[in-house]
Coordinates of C-alpha atoms in Angstrom, one line a residue:
M234 CA 0.0 0.0 0.0
T235 CA 1.2 3.5 -0.8
G236 CA -0.3 6.9 0.0
N237 CA 1.0 8.8 -2.9
D238 CA -2.4 9.5 -4.3
A239 CA -4.0 10.6 -1.0
P240 CA -5.3 14.1 -0.6
P241 CA -3.0 16.7 1.0
H242 CA -4.7 16.8 4.4
P243 CA -3.1 16.4 7.9
R244 CA -2.2 12.8 8.6
F245 CA -2.5 11.0 11.9
P246 CA -2.0 7.4 13.1
L247 CA -4.6 4.7 12.9
L248 CA -6.5 3.6 16.0
A249 CA -5.4 0.3 17.6
A250 CA -8.4 -1.6 16.1
Q251 CA -7.7 -0.1 12.7
Q252 CA -4.0 -1.1 12.9
R253 CA -4.9 -4.8 13.3
M254 CA -7.5 -4.7 10.5
W255 CA -5.1 -2.8 8.2
A256 CA -2.4 -5.4 8.7
Q257 CA -4.9 -8.2 8.1
G258 CA -6.1 -6.6 4.8
A259 CA -2.9 -5.2 3.5
A260 CA -2.7 -7.6 0.7
A261 CA -6.1 -6.9 -0.7
P262 CA -7.7 -3.7 0.9
A263 CA -10.5 -3.6 -1.7
D264 CA -11.6 -7.2 -1.1
P265 CA -15.4 -7.3 -0.7
A266 CA -14.9 -9.5 2.4
H267 CA -14.1 -6.2 4.2
N268 CA -17.5 -4.8 3.5
C269 CA -20.0 -4.1 6.3
G270 CA -23.6 -3.3 5.5
A271 CA -27.0 -2.7 6.9
Y272 CA -30.3 -1.2 5.9
V273 CA -33.1 0.6 7.7
E274 CA -36.6 -0.4 6.6
I275 CA -38.8 2.7 6.7
R276 CA -42.6 2.5 6.4
G277 CA -44.5 5.8 6.3
D278 CA -44.4 9.2 4.6
L279 CA -40.7 9.5 4.1
D280 CA -39.4 12.8 2.5
P281 CA -36.3 11.8 0.3
V282 CA -35.2 15.4 0.1
L283 CA -35.1 15.8 3.9
L284 CA -33.4 12.4 4.2
E285 CA -30.6 13.6 1.8
R286 CA -30.1 16.7 3.9
A287 CA -30.0 14.6 7.1
L288 CA -27.3 12.4 5.5
H289 CA -25.2 15.3 4.5
T290 CA -25.5 16.8 8.0
A291 CA -24.6 13.5 9.7
L292 CA -21.8 12.8 7.4
A293 CA -20.3 16.3 8.0
G294 CA -20.1 15.4 11.7
T295 CA -18.8 11.9 11.2
E296 CA -15.1 11.9 10.5
A297 CA -14.8 8.1 10.5
L298 CA -16.6 8.0 7.1
R299 CA -14.6 10.8 5.6
V300 CA -11.1 9.3 5.8
R301 CA -8.6 8.2 3.3
F302 CA -5.7 5.8 4.2
G303 CA -2.1 5.5 3.1
Q304 CA 1.2 4.0 4.2
D305 CA 4.7 5.4 4.2
H306 CA 7.1 2.5 4.4
S307 CA 5.7 0.4 7.2
F308 CA 3.6 3.1 8.9
P309 CA 0.0 3.4 7.9
W310 CA -1.8 6.7 8.4
Q311 CA -5.2 8.3 7.8
C312 CA -6.5 11.8 7.0
V313 CA -10.0 13.4 7.1
V314 CA -11.3 14.9 3.9
P315 CA -14.2 17.3 3.4
A316 CA -17.7 15.9 3.4
D317 CA -19.1 14.9 0.0
E318 CA -22.5 16.4 -0.6
A319 CA -23.3 14.2 -3.6
P320 CA -27.0 13.5 -4.2
L321 CA -28.4 10.4 -2.5
P322 CA -28.8 7.6 -5.1
R323 CA -32.4 6.5 -5.4
H324 CA -33.7 3.3 -7.0
D325 CA -37.4 2.8 -7.5
L326 CA -38.1 -0.9 -7.4
S327 CA -41.8 -0.6 -6.8
G328 CA -42.7 -1.6 -10.4
R329 CA -40.7 -4.8 -10.2
T330 CA -42.3 -8.2 -9.8
G331 CA -41.2 -8.9 -6.2
P332 CA -39.6 -5.6 -5.2
A333 CA -38.3 -7.1 -2.0
D334 CA -36.4 -9.8 -3.9
A335 CA -35.0 -7.2 -6.3
A336 CA -33.8 -5.1 -3.3
A337 CA -32.1 -8.1 -1.7
A338 CA -30.3 -8.9 -5.0
W339 CA -29.3 -5.2 -5.4
M340 CA -27.8 -5.0 -1.9
A341 CA -26.1 -8.3 -2.3
E342 CA -24.5 -7.1 -5.5
R343 CA -23.3 -3.9 -3.8
L344 CA -21.8 -5.9 -0.9
D345 CA -19.9 -7.9 -3.3
E346 CA -18.3 -4.8 -4.8
G347 CA -15.1 -3.9 -3.0
S348 CA -13.9 -0.3 -2.1
D349 CA -10.4 0.8 -1.6
P350 CA -10.1 3.0 1.5
R351 CA -6.8 4.5 0.1
S352 CA -8.4 6.2 -2.9
G353 CA -12.2 6.6 -2.6
P354 CA -15.0 7.0 -0.1
P355 CA -15.1 4.0 2.2
Y356 CA -18.9 4.2 2.4
E357 CA -22.0 4.1 0.2
H358 CA -25.6 5.2 0.7
A359 CA -28.7 4.4 -1.3
L360 CA -32.5 4.7 -1.0
L361 CA -34.5 1.8 -2.4
T362 CA -38.2 2.3 -2.9
L363 CA -40.3 -0.8 -2.6
G364 CA -43.7 0.8 -2.5
E365 CA -45.5 4.1 -2.0
R366 CA -44.7 4.3 1.7
H367 CA -42.1 1.6 1.9
H368 CA -38.3 2.3 1.6
L369 CA -35.0 0.9 2.5
L370 CA -32.0 3.1 3.5
F371 CA -28.9 1.1 2.6
L372 CA -25.4 1.7 4.0
R373 CA -22.2 -0.1 3.1
H374 CA -18.8 0.8 4.6
H375 CA -15.3 -0.7 4.8
R376 CA -14.7 -2.4 8.2
V377 CA -11.5 -0.5 8.8
V378 CA -13.4 2.8 9.3
A379 CA -16.2 1.9 11.7
D380 CA -17.4 -0.9 13.8
T381 CA -21.1 -2.0 14.3
Y382 CA -21.6 0.3 17.3
S383 CA -20.4 3.2 15.2
R384 CA -22.7 2.4 12.4
H385 CA -25.6 2.5 14.7
Q386 CA -24.4 5.8 16.2
Y387 CA -24.2 7.2 12.7
L388 CA -27.7 6.0 11.6
R389 CA -29.1 7.3 14.9
R390 CA -27.7 10.7 14.1
V391 CA -29.2 10.6 10.6
A392 CA -32.6 9.7 12.2
E393 CA -32.2 12.5 14.8
V394 CA -31.5 15.1 12.1
Y395 CA -34.3 13.9 9.8
T396 CA -36.8 14.0 12.6
A397 CA -35.9 17.6 13.5
L398 CA -36.1 18.7 9.9
A399 CA -39.4 16.9 9.4
A400 CA -40.8 18.7 12.4
G401 CA -39.4 22.1 11.4
S402 CA -37.3 22.2 14.5
D403 CA -33.7 23.2 15.0
V404 CA -31.2 20.4 14.4
P405 CA -29.6 19.3 17.7
G406 CA -25.9 19.7 17.9
S407 CA -23.7 16.7 17.3
R408 CA -22.1 15.1 20.4
A409 CA -19.4 13.4 18.3
G410 CA -15.7 14.2 18.9
T411 CA -12.9 14.0 16.4
L412 CA -10.7 11.1 15.4
T413 CA -7.6 13.0 16.5
Q414 CA -9.1 13.3 19.9
L415 CA -9.6 9.5 20.0
V416 CA -6.0 8.9 18.9
G417 CA -4.8 11.2 21.6
E418 CA -6.8 9.3 24.2
E419 CA -5.3 6.0 23.0
M420 CA -1.8 7.3 23.2
A421 CA -2.4 8.7 26.7
Y422 CA -3.9 5.3 27.8
Q423 CA -0.9 3.4 26.6
H424 CA 1.3 5.2 29.1
S425 CA -1.2 5.2 31.9
G426 CA -1.5 3.3 35.2
Q427 CA -4.8 1.8 33.9
A428 CA -3.0 0.2 31.0
A429 CA -0.5 -1.4 33.4
R430 CA -3.4 -2.7 35.5
D431 CA -5.2 -4.0 32.4
E432 CA -2.1 -5.9 31.3
A433 CA -1.6 -7.4 34.7
Y434 CA -5.2 -8.6 34.7
W435 CA -4.9 -10.3 31.3
R436 CA -1.6 -11.8 32.2
E437 CA -3.3 -13.6 35.1
V438 CA -6.3 -14.6 33.0
L439 CA -4.0 -16.1 30.3
A440 CA -1.4 -17.6 32.6
A441 CA -2.3 -21.2 31.7
P442 CA -2.7 -22.8 28.3
Y443 CA -6.2 -24.0 27.4
P444 CA -7.7 -26.2 24.7
E445 CA -9.3 -25.1 21.5
T446 CA -13.1 -25.1 21.6
G447 CA -13.8 -23.8 18.1
P448 CA -15.1 -25.5 15.0
A449 CA -13.6 -28.8 14.3
G450 CA -14.1 -31.4 11.5
R451 CA -15.5 -30.9 8.1
D452 CA -17.7 -33.0 5.9
G453 CA -16.4 -31.4 2.7
A454 CA -14.2 -28.7 1.3
A455 CA -14.2 -25.6 3.4
A456 CA -15.5 -22.4 1.8
V457 CA -12.7 -20.0 0.7
R458 CA -14.9 -16.9 1.4
P459 CA -16.8 -15.9 4.6
L460 CA -20.1 -17.6 5.2
R461 CA -23.1 -16.6 7.2
A462 CA -26.1 -18.6 8.6
A463 CA -28.9 -16.8 10.4
A464 CA -32.1 -17.7 12.1
R465 CA -34.8 -15.9 14.1
L466 CA -34.9 -17.4 17.6
P467 CA -38.3 -18.8 18.3
D468 CA -40.4 -16.7 20.6
E469 CA -40.7 -19.4 23.2
V470 CA -37.0 -19.7 23.5
V471 CA -36.7 -15.9 23.9
A472 CA -39.3 -16.0 26.6
A473 CA -37.4 -18.8 28.4
L474 CA -34.2 -16.9 28.1
L475 CA -35.7 -13.8 29.7
G476 CA -37.3 -15.9 32.4
T477 CA -34.0 -17.6 33.3
A478 CA -32.2 -14.3 33.4
R479 CA -34.8 -12.9 35.8
E480 CA -34.4 -15.9 38.0
A481 CA -30.7 -15.6 38.0
R482 CA -30.9 -11.8 38.5
T483 CA -28.7 -11.1 35.5
R484 CA -28.9 -10.1 31.9
W485 CA -30.3 -12.4 29.2
S486 CA -27.0 -12.1 27.4
A487 CA -25.2 -13.8 30.3
V488 CA -27.6 -16.8 30.0
L489 CA -27.0 -17.0 26.3
I490 CA -23.2 -16.8 26.7
A491 CA -23.3 -19.5 29.4
A492 CA -25.4 -21.7 27.1
L493 CA -22.9 -21.2 24.2
A494 CA -20.0 -22.1 26.5
A495 CA -21.8 -25.2 27.8
H496 CA -22.6 -26.2 24.2
L497 CA -19.0 -25.8 23.1
G498 CA -17.8 -27.8 26.1
E499 CA -20.2 -30.6 25.2
R500 CA -19.0 -30.7 21.6
A501 CA -15.3 -30.6 22.5
G502 CA -15.6 -33.0 25.5
T503 CA -14.0 -30.5 27.9
D504 CA -15.1 -28.4 30.9
D505 CA -12.5 -25.7 30.1
V506 CA -13.8 -23.3 27.4
V507 CA -12.6 -20.0 26.1
L508 CA -14.7 -17.7 24.1
G509 CA -13.8 -14.5 22.3
L510 CA -16.0 -11.7 23.7
M511 CA -16.6 -8.8 21.3
V512 CA -16.8 -5.5 23.2
A513 CA -17.3 -1.9 22.1
G514 CA -13.9 -0.8 23.6
R515 CA -15.4 2.5 24.8
L516 CA -15.0 3.8 28.3
T517 CA -14.6 7.6 27.8
R518 CA -17.3 10.1 26.9
A519 CA -15.6 10.9 23.6
A520 CA -15.3 7.3 22.7
L521 CA -18.9 6.6 23.5
N522 CA -20.1 9.5 21.4
T523 CA -17.8 9.4 18.4
P524 CA -18.2 7.0 15.5
A525 CA -14.9 5.2 14.9
N526 CA -13.4 1.7 14.9
L527 CA -12.7 1.0 18.5
A528 CA -14.2 -2.5 19.0
N529 CA -12.1 -5.1 20.7
E530 CA -12.1 -8.9 21.3
L531 CA -11.4 -10.3 24.7
P532 CA -10.9 -13.9 25.9
L533 CA -13.6 -15.2 28.3
R534 CA -12.4 -18.3 30.0
L535 CA -15.1 -20.4 31.7
R536 CA -15.4 -23.6 33.7
T537 CA -18.4 -25.4 32.2
P538 CA -20.3 -28.4 33.5
A539 CA -18.2 -31.5 32.8
P540 CA -19.6 -33.4 29.9
A541 CA -19.0 -36.8 31.6
R542 CA -21.2 -35.6 34.5
T543 CA -24.0 -34.1 32.5
A544 CA -24.5 -36.8 29.8
G545 CA -25.9 -40.3 29.7
P546 CA -28.8 -42.3 28.4
A547 CA -31.0 -44.6 30.4
G548 CA -29.5 -47.8 31.9
P549 CA -26.4 -48.2 34.1
A550 CA -24.6 -45.4 32.3
G551 CA -27.7 -43.3 32.5
R552 CA -28.0 -43.8 36.2
A553 CA -24.4 -42.8 36.6
G554 CA -25.1 -39.7 34.5
R555 CA -28.1 -38.9 36.7
A556 CA -26.1 -39.4 39.8
G557 CA -23.4 -37.1 38.4
R558 CA -26.0 -34.5 37.7
A559 CA -27.5 -34.8 41.1
G560 CA -24.0 -34.2 42.5
A561 CA -23.7 -31.2 40.3
D562 CA -26.9 -29.4 41.1
D563 CA -26.9 -25.7 40.2
A564 CA -24.1 -26.3 37.6
F565 CA -25.7 -24.2 35.0
A566 CA -26.7 -21.6 37.6
A567 CA -23.1 -21.5 38.7
L568 CA -22.0 -21.1 35.0
V569 CA -24.4 -18.2 34.5
G570 CA -23.0 -16.5 37.6
Q571 CA -19.5 -17.1 36.4
V572 CA -20.3 -15.5 33.1
S573 CA -21.7 -12.4 34.8
E574 CA -18.6 -12.1 37.0
R575 CA -16.1 -12.6 34.3
V576 CA -17.8 -10.5 31.7
G577 CA -17.8 -7.7 34.3
G578 CA -14.1 -8.2 34.9
A579 CA -13.4 -8.2 31.2
L580 CA -15.3 -5.0 30.6
R581 CA -13.4 -3.2 33.3
H582 CA -10.2 -4.1 31.4
Q583 CA -11.5 -3.9 27.8
R584 CA -9.1 -1.4 26.5
H585 CA -6.1 -3.8 26.4
R586 CA -5.4 -4.9 22.8
F587 CA -4.4 -8.4 22.0
G588 CA -2.2 -9.2 19.1
S589 CA -0.1 -6.1 19.7
P590 CA 3.6 -6.2 20.5
D591 CA 2.9 -5.7 24.2
A592 CA 0.2 -8.4 24.4
P593 CA 0.5 -10.4 27.7
A594 CA 2.4 -13.6 27.9
G595 CA 0.1 -16.6 27.5
H596 CA -1.8 -15.0 24.6
G597 CA -2.0 -17.6 21.8
H598 CA -2.5 -20.7 24.1
G599 CA -5.6 -21.8 22.1
Y600 CA -6.9 -18.2 21.8
G601 CA -6.5 -16.2 18.7
G602 CA -6.3 -18.9 16.1
P603 CA -8.7 -20.0 13.3
G604 CA -10.4 -22.4 15.7
R605 CA -11.6 -19.6 18.0
T606 CA -15.3 -19.1 18.6
S607 CA -16.4 -15.6 19.6
V608 CA -19.7 -14.0 20.5
N609 CA -20.9 -10.5 19.7
I610 CA -24.0 -9.2 21.5
L611 CA -25.4 -6.3 19.6
S612 CA -27.8 -5.2 22.3
F613 CA -27.4 -1.5 21.3
E614 CA -29.2 -2.0 18.0
R615 CA -32.5 -0.5 19.0
G616 CA -35.2 1.2 16.9
L617 CA -34.5 4.4 15.0
R618 CA -37.1 7.2 14.7
F619 CA -37.4 8.8 11.3
G620 CA -40.1 11.3 12.0
D621 CA -43.4 9.5 12.2
C622 CA -42.2 6.5 10.2
V623 CA -42.0 3.0 11.5
T624 CA -38.4 1.6 11.1
T625 CA -36.5 -1.6 11.5
L626 CA -32.7 -1.9 11.4
R627 CA -31.2 -5.0 9.8
T628 CA -27.5 -6.0 9.6
L629 CA -26.5 -7.5 6.3
A630 CA -22.7 -8.0 6.7
A631 CA -20.3 -7.4 9.6
G632 CA -17.0 -8.0 7.9
P633 CA -15.0 -11.2 8.0
A634 CA -14.7 -13.4 11.0
D635 CA -11.4 -14.9 11.9
G636 CA -12.9 -18.2 13.2
L637 CA -16.5 -18.8 14.1
R638 CA -18.5 -15.9 15.4
L639 CA -22.0 -15.8 16.9
N640 CA -23.7 -12.4 16.3
V641 CA -26.8 -11.8 18.4
S642 CA -29.0 -8.9 17.4
G643 CA -32.4 -7.7 18.6
D644 CA -34.0 -6.3 21.7
P645 CA -36.1 -9.0 23.4
Q646 CA -37.0 -6.8 26.3
A647 CA -38.8 -4.4 23.9
G648 CA -40.5 -7.3 22.2
R649 CA -38.4 -7.3 19.1
G650 CA -37.0 -10.8 19.5
L651 CA -33.5 -12.1 18.8
T652 CA -31.7 -13.2 15.6
L653 CA -28.7 -15.5 15.8
E654 CA -26.1 -15.5 13.1
F655 CA -23.1 -17.7 12.8
A656 CA -20.3 -16.1 10.6
A657 CA -17.4 -18.3 9.6
G658 CA -14.1 -17.1 8.3
P659 CA -12.5 -18.5 5.2
G660 CA -11.4 -22.1 5.4
V661 CA -13.4 -22.8 8.6
C662 CA -16.3 -24.9 7.3
T663 CA -18.7 -25.6 4.6
A664 CA -22.1 -23.9 4.1
G665 CA -24.0 -27.0 5.2
E666 CA -21.8 -27.5 8.2
L667 CA -22.4 -23.9 9.3
A668 CA -26.1 -24.3 9.0
G669 CA -25.8 -27.4 11.2
R670 CA -23.8 -25.6 13.8
L671 CA -26.5 -22.9 14.0
E672 CA -29.3 -25.5 14.4
E673 CA -27.3 -27.4 17.0
F674 CA -26.8 -24.3 19.1
T675 CA -30.4 -23.2 18.8
E676 CA -31.5 -26.5 20.2
S677 CA -28.9 -26.3 23.0
L678 CA -30.1 -22.8 23.9
R679 CA -33.7 -24.0 24.0
R680 CA -32.7 -26.7 26.5
Y681 CA -30.5 -24.6 28.7
A682 CA -32.9 -21.6 28.7
A683 CA -35.9 -23.7 29.7
A684 CA -34.1 -25.8 32.4
P685 CA -34.6 -24.9 36.0
L686 CA -31.5 -23.3 37.5
R687 CA -31.3 -26.0 40.2
G688 CA -29.6 -28.3 37.7
T689 CA -28.2 -28.7 34.2
P690 CA -30.2 -30.0 31.3
A691 CA -28.9 -33.3 29.8
P692 CA -27.2 -32.8 26.4
V693 CA -28.8 -34.4 23.4
R694 CA -26.2 -36.9 22.2
G695 CA -26.0 -38.5 18.8
T696 CA -28.6 -36.2 17.2
P697 CA -27.7 -35.3 13.6
A698 CA -27.3 -31.5 13.3
R699 CA -29.8 -31.2 10.5
S700 CA -32.6 -32.9 12.5
V701 CA -32.8 -29.9 14.7
S702 CA -35.3 -27.3 13.6
A703 CA -34.5 -23.6 13.6
S704 CA -36.8 -20.9 12.2
P705 CA -35.3 -19.4 9.1
V706 CA -34.5 -15.7 9.3
T707 CA -37.2 -13.6 7.6
A708 CA -35.4 -10.2 7.5
S709 CA -38.6 -8.6 6.3
P710 CA -39.1 -7.1 3.8
V711 CA -36.0 -8.5 2.1
P712 CA -36.0 -12.3 2.1
A713 CA -32.6 -13.9 3.0
P714 CA -31.5 -17.5 2.7
S715 CA -30.6 -19.3 5.8
V716 CA -27.0 -19.6 4.7
S717 CA -25.4 -16.9 2.6
A718 CA -22.1 -15.7 1.3
P719 CA -21.2 -12.5 -0.6
A720 CA -22.7 -12.6 -4.1
G721 CA -20.6 -14.8 -6.4
A722 CA -19.1 -16.8 -3.6
S723 CA -19.8 -20.4 -2.8

């Protein structure tokens, strides 16, 4: 990569999260695998002219989407360029047979089109019209410029500005800071006492090696491009998840993470499980209010119910299994409590970056390789208000996963349910295998969420993955297959 064609604007270093992604994508920065995308379904009397004005206003206050990148020798840099006030592209699909299918195909095509952050805008907007009062606002961006949290911040700002314009009110001032402010905060953190305390915490966490508990075994050639498999979690499972969380006096996400850890322990035959925990990486006011790429991945090491004690059919072995479970009452309850405690500790030390030269000793003992399984709870993705319109936010692509990642989106406490998505990095598995993994975990989550906390539900052994039923994702109004890859990939 070179920066000879970059605009003559002040240059500054990349943020820590950007540095890792830049290094990972140095060979092919315009690869479509780096695309992130989403759309807002908008039903109501939307004014496209006001929407365009809202986008221009939000973009002017969002430096993360107005950057260009370059590299001098081995040092990458970025610079902020003026906002582009180009017209919002509009595509009227209302006359098509099946406008929703046409919109899905159009967005898939755009997500399969790469963008080079060194030479052009690392984002794209478009407004797709499916009917008289039915629209989709599409956003695509390169993963190096913004994480999922930032994308939601940006779209929330667009909605805020639009709502003010539609009401004839003054547009509220932006709360966002600048990228140089965030770079300065990171540099100050690196030389702070908090950074030393964070490093000491993670050295202790990673002191001992641990086994892989990621995807293993394939029934065919692995895909060479990222794959995704998504399903809407059945309402009764969501209700059970919320009920168990209330009983345990914790968040529903802690119960879900505990169920994932127990599921992985069952599959791997171990009671020592490490998950990657995706976090926002934001602890300061400026970081919380400023769209940028700050997300981090932390190791979450958990002691799960021992498979030998929680399994067993009827008969002598089954009696032993029941006796083992009787001796391990409250095992899942203990795991839920353990998750709550260790997530809390991880979040207090979430600014430490792994994979950097100063990463703590012990990093790499089973964590950080292609076999890693990580979980990303997108609980901040709540509804957006565009005037009086009814809206729904849908994530289409979250960039490549290094191993196997479970993305969980929705707001069950607001009655909007949950969607589970497994994303697999290149070479991890086949499409059919990924669908099977999603089905297996959906069934495990059903059992764990519905089980009384006084004991641990018995795992289902020997059940073919594809015999488990998971509701296909509907992603209304745009239909989506249960397993998908970027357009043109297999």
